Every structure is written in structure tokens, then in C-alpha cells.
PDB file of C-alpha atoms in Angstrom:
ATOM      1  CA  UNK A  12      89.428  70.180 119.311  1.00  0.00           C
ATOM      2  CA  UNK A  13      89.410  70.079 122.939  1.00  0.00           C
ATOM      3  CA  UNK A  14      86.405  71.849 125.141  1.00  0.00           C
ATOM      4  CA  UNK A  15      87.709  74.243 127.600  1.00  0.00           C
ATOM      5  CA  UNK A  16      85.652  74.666 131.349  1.00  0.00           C
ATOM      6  CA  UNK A  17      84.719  77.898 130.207  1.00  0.00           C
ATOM      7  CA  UNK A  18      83.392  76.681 126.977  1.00  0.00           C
ATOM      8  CA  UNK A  19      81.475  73.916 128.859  1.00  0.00           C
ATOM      9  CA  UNK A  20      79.877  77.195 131.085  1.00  0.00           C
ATOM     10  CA  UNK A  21      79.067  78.729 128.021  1.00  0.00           C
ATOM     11  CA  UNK A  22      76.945  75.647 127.368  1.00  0.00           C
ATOM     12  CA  UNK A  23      74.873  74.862 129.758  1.00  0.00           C
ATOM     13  CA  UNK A  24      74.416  78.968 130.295  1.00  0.00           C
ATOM     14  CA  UNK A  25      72.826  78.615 127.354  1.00  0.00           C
ATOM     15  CA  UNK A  26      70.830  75.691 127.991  1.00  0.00           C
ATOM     16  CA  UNK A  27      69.377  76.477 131.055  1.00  0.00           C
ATOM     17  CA  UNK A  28      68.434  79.652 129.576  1.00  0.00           C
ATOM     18  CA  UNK A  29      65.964  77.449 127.275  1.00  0.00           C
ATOM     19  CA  UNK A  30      64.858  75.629 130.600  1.00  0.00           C
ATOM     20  CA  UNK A  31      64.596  78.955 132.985  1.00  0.00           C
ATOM     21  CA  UNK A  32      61.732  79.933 130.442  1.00  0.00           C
ATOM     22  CA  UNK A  33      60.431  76.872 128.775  1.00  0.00           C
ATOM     23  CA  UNK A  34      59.153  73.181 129.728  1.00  0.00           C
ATOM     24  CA  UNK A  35      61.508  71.834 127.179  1.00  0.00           C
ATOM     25  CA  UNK A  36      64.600  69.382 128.345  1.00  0.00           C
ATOM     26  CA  UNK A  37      67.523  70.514 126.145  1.00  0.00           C
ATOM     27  CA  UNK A  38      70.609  68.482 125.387  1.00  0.00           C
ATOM     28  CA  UNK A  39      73.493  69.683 123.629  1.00  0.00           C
ATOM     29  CA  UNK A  40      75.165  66.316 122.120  1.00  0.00           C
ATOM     30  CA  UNK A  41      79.089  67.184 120.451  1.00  0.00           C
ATOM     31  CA  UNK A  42      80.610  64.527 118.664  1.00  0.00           C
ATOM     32  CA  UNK A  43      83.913  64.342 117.425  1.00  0.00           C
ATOM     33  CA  UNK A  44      82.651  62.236 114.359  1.00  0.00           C
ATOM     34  CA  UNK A  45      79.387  60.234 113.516  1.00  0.00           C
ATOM     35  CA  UNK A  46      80.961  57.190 111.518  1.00  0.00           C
ATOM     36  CA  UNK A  47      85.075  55.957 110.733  1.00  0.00           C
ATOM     37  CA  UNK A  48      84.199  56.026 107.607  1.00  0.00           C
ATOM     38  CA  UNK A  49      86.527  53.440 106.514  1.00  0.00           C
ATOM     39  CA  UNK A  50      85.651  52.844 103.006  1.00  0.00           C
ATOM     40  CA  UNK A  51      86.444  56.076 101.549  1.00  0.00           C
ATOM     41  CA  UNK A  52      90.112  55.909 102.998  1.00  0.00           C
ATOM     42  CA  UNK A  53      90.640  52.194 102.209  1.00  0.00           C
ATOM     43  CA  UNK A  54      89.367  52.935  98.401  1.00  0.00           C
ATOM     44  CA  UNK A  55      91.914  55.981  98.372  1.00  0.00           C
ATOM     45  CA  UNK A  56      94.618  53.684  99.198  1.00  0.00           C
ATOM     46  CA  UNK A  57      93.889  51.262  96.808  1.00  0.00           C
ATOM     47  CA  UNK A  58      93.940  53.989  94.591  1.00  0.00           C
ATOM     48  CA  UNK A  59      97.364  55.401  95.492  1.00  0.00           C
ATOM     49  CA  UNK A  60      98.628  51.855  95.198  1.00  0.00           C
ATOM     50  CA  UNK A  61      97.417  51.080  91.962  1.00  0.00           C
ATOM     51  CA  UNK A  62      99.226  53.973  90.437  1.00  0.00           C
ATOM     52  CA  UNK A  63     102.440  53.612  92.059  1.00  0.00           C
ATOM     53  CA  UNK A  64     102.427  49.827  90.520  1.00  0.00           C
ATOM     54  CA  UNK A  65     101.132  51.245  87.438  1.00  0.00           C
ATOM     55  CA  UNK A  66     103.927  53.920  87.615  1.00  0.00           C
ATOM     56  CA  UNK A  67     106.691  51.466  88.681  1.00  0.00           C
ATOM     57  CA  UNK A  68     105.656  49.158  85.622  1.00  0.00           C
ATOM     58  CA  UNK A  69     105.146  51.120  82.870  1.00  0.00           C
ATOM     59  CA  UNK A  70     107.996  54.172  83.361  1.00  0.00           C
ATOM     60  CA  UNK A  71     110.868  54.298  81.670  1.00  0.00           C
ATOM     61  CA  UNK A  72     113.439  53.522  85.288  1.00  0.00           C
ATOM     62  CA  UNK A  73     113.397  50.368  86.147  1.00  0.00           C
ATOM     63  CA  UNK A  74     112.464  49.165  89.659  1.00  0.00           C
ATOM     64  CA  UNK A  75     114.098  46.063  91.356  1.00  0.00           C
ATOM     65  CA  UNK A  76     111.342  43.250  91.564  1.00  0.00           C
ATOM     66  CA  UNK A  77     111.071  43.436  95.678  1.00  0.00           C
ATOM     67  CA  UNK A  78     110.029  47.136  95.080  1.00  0.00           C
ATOM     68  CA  UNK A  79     107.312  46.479  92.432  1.00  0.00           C
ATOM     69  CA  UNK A  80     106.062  43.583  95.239  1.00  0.00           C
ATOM     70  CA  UNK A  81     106.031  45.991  98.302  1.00  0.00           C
ATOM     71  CA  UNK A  82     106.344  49.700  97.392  1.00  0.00           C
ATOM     72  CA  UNK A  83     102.696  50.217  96.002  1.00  0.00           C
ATOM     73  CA  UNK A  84     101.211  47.721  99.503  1.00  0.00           C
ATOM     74  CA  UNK A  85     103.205  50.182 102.107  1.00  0.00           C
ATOM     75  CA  UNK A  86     102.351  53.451  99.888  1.00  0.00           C
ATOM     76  CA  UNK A  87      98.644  52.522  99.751  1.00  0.00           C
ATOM     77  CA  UNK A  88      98.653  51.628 102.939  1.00  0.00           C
ATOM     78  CA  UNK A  89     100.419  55.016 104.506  1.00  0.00           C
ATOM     79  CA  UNK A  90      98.088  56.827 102.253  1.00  0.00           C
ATOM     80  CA  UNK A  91      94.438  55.593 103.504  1.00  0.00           C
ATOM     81  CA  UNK A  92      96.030  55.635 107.267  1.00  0.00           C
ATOM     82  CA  UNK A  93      96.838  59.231 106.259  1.00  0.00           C
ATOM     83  CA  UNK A  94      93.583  59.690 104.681  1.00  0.00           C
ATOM     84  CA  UNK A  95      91.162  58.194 107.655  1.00  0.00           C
ATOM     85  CA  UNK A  96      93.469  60.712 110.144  1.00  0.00           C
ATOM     86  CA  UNK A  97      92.648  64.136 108.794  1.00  0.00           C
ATOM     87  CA  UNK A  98      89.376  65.205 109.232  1.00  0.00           C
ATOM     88  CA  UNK A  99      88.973  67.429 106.512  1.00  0.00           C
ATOM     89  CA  UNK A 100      90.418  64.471 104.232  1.00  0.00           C
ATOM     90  CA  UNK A 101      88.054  62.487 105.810  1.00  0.00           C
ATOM     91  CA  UNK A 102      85.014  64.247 105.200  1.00  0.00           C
ATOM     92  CA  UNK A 103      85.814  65.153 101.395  1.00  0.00           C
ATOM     93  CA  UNK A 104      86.260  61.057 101.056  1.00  0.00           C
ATOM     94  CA  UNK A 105      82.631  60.316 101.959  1.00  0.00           C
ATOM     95  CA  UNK A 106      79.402  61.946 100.513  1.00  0.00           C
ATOM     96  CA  UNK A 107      77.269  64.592 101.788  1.00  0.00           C
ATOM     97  CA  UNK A 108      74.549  61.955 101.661  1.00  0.00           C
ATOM     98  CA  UNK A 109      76.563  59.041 103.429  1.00  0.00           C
ATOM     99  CA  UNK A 110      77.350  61.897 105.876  1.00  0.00           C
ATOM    100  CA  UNK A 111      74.128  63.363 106.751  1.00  0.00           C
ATOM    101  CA  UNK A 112      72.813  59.879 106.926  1.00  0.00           C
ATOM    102  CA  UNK A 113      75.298  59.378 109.348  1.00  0.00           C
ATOM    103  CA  UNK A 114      75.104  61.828 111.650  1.00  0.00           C
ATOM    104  CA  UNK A 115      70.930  61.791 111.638  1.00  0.00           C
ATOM    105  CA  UNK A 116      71.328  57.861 112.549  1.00  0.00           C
ATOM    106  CA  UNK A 117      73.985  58.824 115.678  1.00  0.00           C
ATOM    107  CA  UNK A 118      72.025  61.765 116.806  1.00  0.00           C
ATOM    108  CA  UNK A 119      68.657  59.348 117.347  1.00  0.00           C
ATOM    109  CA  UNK A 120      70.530  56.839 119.066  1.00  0.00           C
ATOM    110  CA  UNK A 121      72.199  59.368 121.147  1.00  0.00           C
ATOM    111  CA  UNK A 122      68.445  60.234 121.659  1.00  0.00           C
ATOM    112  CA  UNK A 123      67.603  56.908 123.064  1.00  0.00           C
ATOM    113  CA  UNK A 124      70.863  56.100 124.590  1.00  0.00           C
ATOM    114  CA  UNK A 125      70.676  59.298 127.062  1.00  0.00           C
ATOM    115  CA  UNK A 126      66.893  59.034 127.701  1.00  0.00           C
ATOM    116  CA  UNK A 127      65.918  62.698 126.085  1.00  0.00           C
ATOM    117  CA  UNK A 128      62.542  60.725 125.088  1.00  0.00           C
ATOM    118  CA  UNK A 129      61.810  59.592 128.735  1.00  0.00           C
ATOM    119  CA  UNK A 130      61.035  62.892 130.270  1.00  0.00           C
ATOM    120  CA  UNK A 131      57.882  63.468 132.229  1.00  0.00           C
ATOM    121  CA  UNK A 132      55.993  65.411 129.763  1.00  0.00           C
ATOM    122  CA  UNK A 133      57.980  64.108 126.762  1.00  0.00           C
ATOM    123  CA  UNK A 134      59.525  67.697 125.883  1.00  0.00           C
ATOM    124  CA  UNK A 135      63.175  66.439 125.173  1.00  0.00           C
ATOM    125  CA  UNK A 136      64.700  67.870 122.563  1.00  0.00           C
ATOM    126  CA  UNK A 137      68.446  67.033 121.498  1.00  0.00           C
ATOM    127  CA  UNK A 138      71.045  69.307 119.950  1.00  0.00           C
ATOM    128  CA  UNK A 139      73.450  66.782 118.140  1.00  0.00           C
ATOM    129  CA  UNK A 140      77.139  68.874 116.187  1.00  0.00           C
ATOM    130  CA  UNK A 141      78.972  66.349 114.564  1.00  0.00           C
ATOM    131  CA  UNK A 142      82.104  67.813 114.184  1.00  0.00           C
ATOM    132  CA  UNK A 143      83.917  66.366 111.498  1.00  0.00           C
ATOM    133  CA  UNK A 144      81.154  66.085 109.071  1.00  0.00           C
ATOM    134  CA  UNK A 145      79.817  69.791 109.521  1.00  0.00           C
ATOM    135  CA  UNK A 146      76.494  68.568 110.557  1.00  0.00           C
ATOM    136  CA  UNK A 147      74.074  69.260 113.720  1.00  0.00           C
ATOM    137  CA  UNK A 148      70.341  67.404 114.039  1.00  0.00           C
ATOM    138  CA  UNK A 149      67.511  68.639 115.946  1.00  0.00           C
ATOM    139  CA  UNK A 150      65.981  65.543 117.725  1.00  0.00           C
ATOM    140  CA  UNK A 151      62.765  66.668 119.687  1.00  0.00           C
ATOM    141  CA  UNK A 152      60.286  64.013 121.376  1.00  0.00           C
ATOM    142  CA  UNK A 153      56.471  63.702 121.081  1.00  0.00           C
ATOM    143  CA  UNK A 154      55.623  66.700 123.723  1.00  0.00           C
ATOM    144  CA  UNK A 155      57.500  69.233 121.560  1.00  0.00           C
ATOM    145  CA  UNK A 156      56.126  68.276 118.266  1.00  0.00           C
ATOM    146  CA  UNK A 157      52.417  68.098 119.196  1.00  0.00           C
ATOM    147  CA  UNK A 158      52.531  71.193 121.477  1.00  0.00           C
ATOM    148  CA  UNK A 159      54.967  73.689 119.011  1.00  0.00           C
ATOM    149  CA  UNK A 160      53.141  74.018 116.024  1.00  0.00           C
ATOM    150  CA  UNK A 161      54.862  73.198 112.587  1.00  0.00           C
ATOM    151  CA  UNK A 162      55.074  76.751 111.519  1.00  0.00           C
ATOM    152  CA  UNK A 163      57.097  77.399 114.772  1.00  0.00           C
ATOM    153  CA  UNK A 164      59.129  74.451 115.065  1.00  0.00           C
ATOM    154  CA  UNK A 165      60.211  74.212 111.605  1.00  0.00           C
ATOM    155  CA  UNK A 166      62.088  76.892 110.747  1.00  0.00           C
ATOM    156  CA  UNK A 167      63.146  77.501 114.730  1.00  0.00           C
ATOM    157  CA  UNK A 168      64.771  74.046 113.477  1.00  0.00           C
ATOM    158  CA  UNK A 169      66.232  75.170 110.522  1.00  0.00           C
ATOM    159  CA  UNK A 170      67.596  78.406 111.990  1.00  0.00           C
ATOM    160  CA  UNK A 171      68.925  76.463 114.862  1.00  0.00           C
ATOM    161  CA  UNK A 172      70.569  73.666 112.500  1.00  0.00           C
ATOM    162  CA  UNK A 173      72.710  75.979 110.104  1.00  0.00           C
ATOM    163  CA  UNK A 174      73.549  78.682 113.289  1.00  0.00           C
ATOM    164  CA  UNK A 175      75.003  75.045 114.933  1.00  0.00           C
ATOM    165  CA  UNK A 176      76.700  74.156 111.730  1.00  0.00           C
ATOM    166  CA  UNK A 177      78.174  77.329 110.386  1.00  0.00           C
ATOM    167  CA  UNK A 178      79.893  77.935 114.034  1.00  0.00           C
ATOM    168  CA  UNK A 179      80.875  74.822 115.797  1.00  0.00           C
ATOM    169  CA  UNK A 180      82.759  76.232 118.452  1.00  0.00           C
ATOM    170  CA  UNK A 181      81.342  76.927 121.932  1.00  0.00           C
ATOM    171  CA  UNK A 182      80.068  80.266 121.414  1.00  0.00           C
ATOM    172  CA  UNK A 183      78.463  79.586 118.091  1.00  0.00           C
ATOM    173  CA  UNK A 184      76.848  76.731 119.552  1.00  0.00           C
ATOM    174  CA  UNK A 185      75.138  78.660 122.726  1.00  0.00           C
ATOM    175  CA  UNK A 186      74.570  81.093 120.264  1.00  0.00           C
ATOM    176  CA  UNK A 187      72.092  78.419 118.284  1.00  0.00           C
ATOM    177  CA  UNK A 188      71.214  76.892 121.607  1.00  0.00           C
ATOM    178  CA  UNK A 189      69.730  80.228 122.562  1.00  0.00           C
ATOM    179  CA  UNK A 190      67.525  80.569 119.712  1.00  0.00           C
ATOM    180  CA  UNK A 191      64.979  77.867 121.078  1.00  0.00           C
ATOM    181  CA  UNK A 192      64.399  80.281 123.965  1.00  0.00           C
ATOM    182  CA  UNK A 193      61.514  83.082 123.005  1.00  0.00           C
ATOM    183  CA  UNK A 194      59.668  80.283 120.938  1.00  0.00           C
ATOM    184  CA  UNK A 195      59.804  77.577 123.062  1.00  0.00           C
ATOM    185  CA  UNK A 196      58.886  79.801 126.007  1.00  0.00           C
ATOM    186  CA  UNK A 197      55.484  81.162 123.948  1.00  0.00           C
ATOM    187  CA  UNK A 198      54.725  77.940 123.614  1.00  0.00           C
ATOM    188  CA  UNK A 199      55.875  75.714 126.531  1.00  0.00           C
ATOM    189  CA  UNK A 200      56.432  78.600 129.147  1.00  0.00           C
ATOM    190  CA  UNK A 201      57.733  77.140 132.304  1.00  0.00           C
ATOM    191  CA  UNK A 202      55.836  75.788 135.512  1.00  0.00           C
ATOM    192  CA  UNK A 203      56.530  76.392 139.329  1.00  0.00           C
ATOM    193  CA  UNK A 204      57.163  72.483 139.984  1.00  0.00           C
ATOM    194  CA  UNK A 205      59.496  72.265 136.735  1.00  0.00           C
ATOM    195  CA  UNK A 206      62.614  70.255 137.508  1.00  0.00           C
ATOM    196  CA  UNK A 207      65.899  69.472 135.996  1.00  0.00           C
ATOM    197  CA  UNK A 208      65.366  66.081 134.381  1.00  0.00           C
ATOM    198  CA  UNK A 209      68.062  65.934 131.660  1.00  0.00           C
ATOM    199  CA  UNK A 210      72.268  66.573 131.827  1.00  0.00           C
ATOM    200  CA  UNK A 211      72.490  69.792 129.810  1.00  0.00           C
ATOM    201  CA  UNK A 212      76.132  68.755 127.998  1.00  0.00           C
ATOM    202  CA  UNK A 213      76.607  65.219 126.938  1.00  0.00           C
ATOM    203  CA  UNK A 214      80.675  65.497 125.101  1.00  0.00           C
ATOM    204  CA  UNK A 215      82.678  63.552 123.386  1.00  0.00           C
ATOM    205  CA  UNK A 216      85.450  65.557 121.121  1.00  0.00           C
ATOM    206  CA  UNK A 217      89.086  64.969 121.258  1.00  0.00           C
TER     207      UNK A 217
END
């Protein structure tokens, strides 16, 4: 999928909502994918091309010797290309551990790598949507977590989390940006000298 201008509006809208009220720095991270998650495709291939040379061997038609030798390599082979291009083939290949892991080990680099943690009162928080996996991560620095307390930030996380993963699309994702706003504001309200520290969108999709 492909973000429109309009969508990317719709973002930072919503983000500097968050801001207008609240000392937090929000960053809304959208990832295409979180890992190539080669294995899973290469072992379906494998797969595919055990069972043609299985099939080729043991069925009653006979199969000149070249095709035993190459058919089951090139069929394998189209099949995990096949299988590591579609998404949704993709993600059923790999396990909802090996993809959550994933996408929480992406989202706090992405935390490092765009400097959410070097904010001058330490209230970064990142939104991370990984797209093909299904997943979004809540990364919030040291200023958020001391200041909000659990019983706040917790479940504002939780909320925000599933809102981001049940609809990925630009207006489900303001829509769960939005929902830091009246609790991060109670707790963080805004100050005269607050500034802009942080990009709001930070994309990569295709």
C-alpha cells in the first residue's frame, strides 16, 4: 500500500493534536515489514520440491531423467519466491512469536535510530504499524513512564496498540494516534515554551 498526501495530513493532524495539548513528542513509525523472513519461504520451497520429486518418483507416469533432476529445483524454487512475495503468505509462514519479536526489535531501533529518546524532557513516545505482520508497538522514553502512572499508561497502551492493529490504514491509525490525547494532556499538559522537537511521520511502505 501506498500513502496518499491526504493520508499523510491525516497523520500528523493527529499527532500534533497529542502535542497541541501534551509535553509528549509523538512519532508515528509505518513499516512495510519488520523482517524478510526468509526461512519460512525457503523451508516452503523445499517442501514443494520434495514432493514433486517424491511425486515424479513414485507415480505411476514416468518422467524423463532431466525432469526428475530439474523439475522439483525450479518448482521449489518458484514456490518460496512466490511465497516470500505475498504478504499474507508471508506472514502465515512465520509465527506469531517470531513476528511480534520482530516487529518489537524494529520498533526500538527505529526508537534509537530517529532520536525519540533524545528529547529535552525525555517524553518521546513512538507509534511503530508493521504492516505485514499486523503488529504496532508503543515505544515511550523515561519522561513518559515516570511521569504517566502505570494505571494510565498501560491500558492507554493497550487501547492504542489493538485500535493501530485492527485498522492499519490512515484513518484508523490517527484514530489510535488520537487516543494518547486527553491522558497524556492530564498528565503532561503542555507549556508556553514547548517546541516541536520530533518529525511527526517517519514512512516507509511500498
Amino acid at each position: 500500500m501506498r500513502w496518499t498526501d491526504a493520508d499523510r495530513v491525516l497523520l500528523r493532524e493527529a499527532v500534533r493534536a497529542v502535542e497541541a495539548k501534551s509535553r509528549a513528542e509523538l512519532v508515528v513509525a509505518v513499516r512495510s515489514r519488520s523482517d524478510s523472513y526468509s526461512r519460512g519461504p525457503l523451508l516452503f520451497g523445499a517442501v514443494v520440491a520434495w514432493g514433486v520429486l517424491g511425486f515424479e518418483l513414485f507415480s505411476p507416469y514416468e518422467f524423463p531423467l532431466d525432469a526428475i533432476f530439474l523439475e522439483p529445483a525450479i518448482i521449489g524454487a518458484c514456490a518460496a519466491f512466490l511465497a516470500g512475495a505475498i504478504p499474507d503468505f508471508t506472514r502465515v509462514l512465520a509465527s506469531p512469536k517470531k513476528r511480534r519479536e520482530s516487529v518489537e526489535r524494529a520498533a526500538h531501533a527505529t526508537f534509537q535510530e530517529r532520536g525519540v529518546g533524545l528529547t529535552r524532557e525525555r517524553t518521546g513516545v513512538l507509534l511503530y504499524l508493521s504492516l505485514l505482520e499486523r503488529e504496532a508497538v508503543v515505544v515511550a522514553d523515561k519522561g513518559i513512564t515516570d511521569m504517566v502512572p502505570p494505571d494510565v499508561w498501560t491500558p492507554l497502551m493497550s487501547r492504542v496498540v489493538e485500535s493501530a492493529r485492527s485498522a492499519p490504514y490512515a484513518a484508523g491509525l490517527a484514530a489510535a494516534v488520537r487516543l494518547f490525547v486527553e491522558p497524556l494532556a492530564a498528565e503532561l499538559p503542555s507549556l508556553s515554551d514547548d517546541v516541536d522537537e520530533l518529525a511527526d511521520l517517519d514512512e516507509m511502505v511500498q
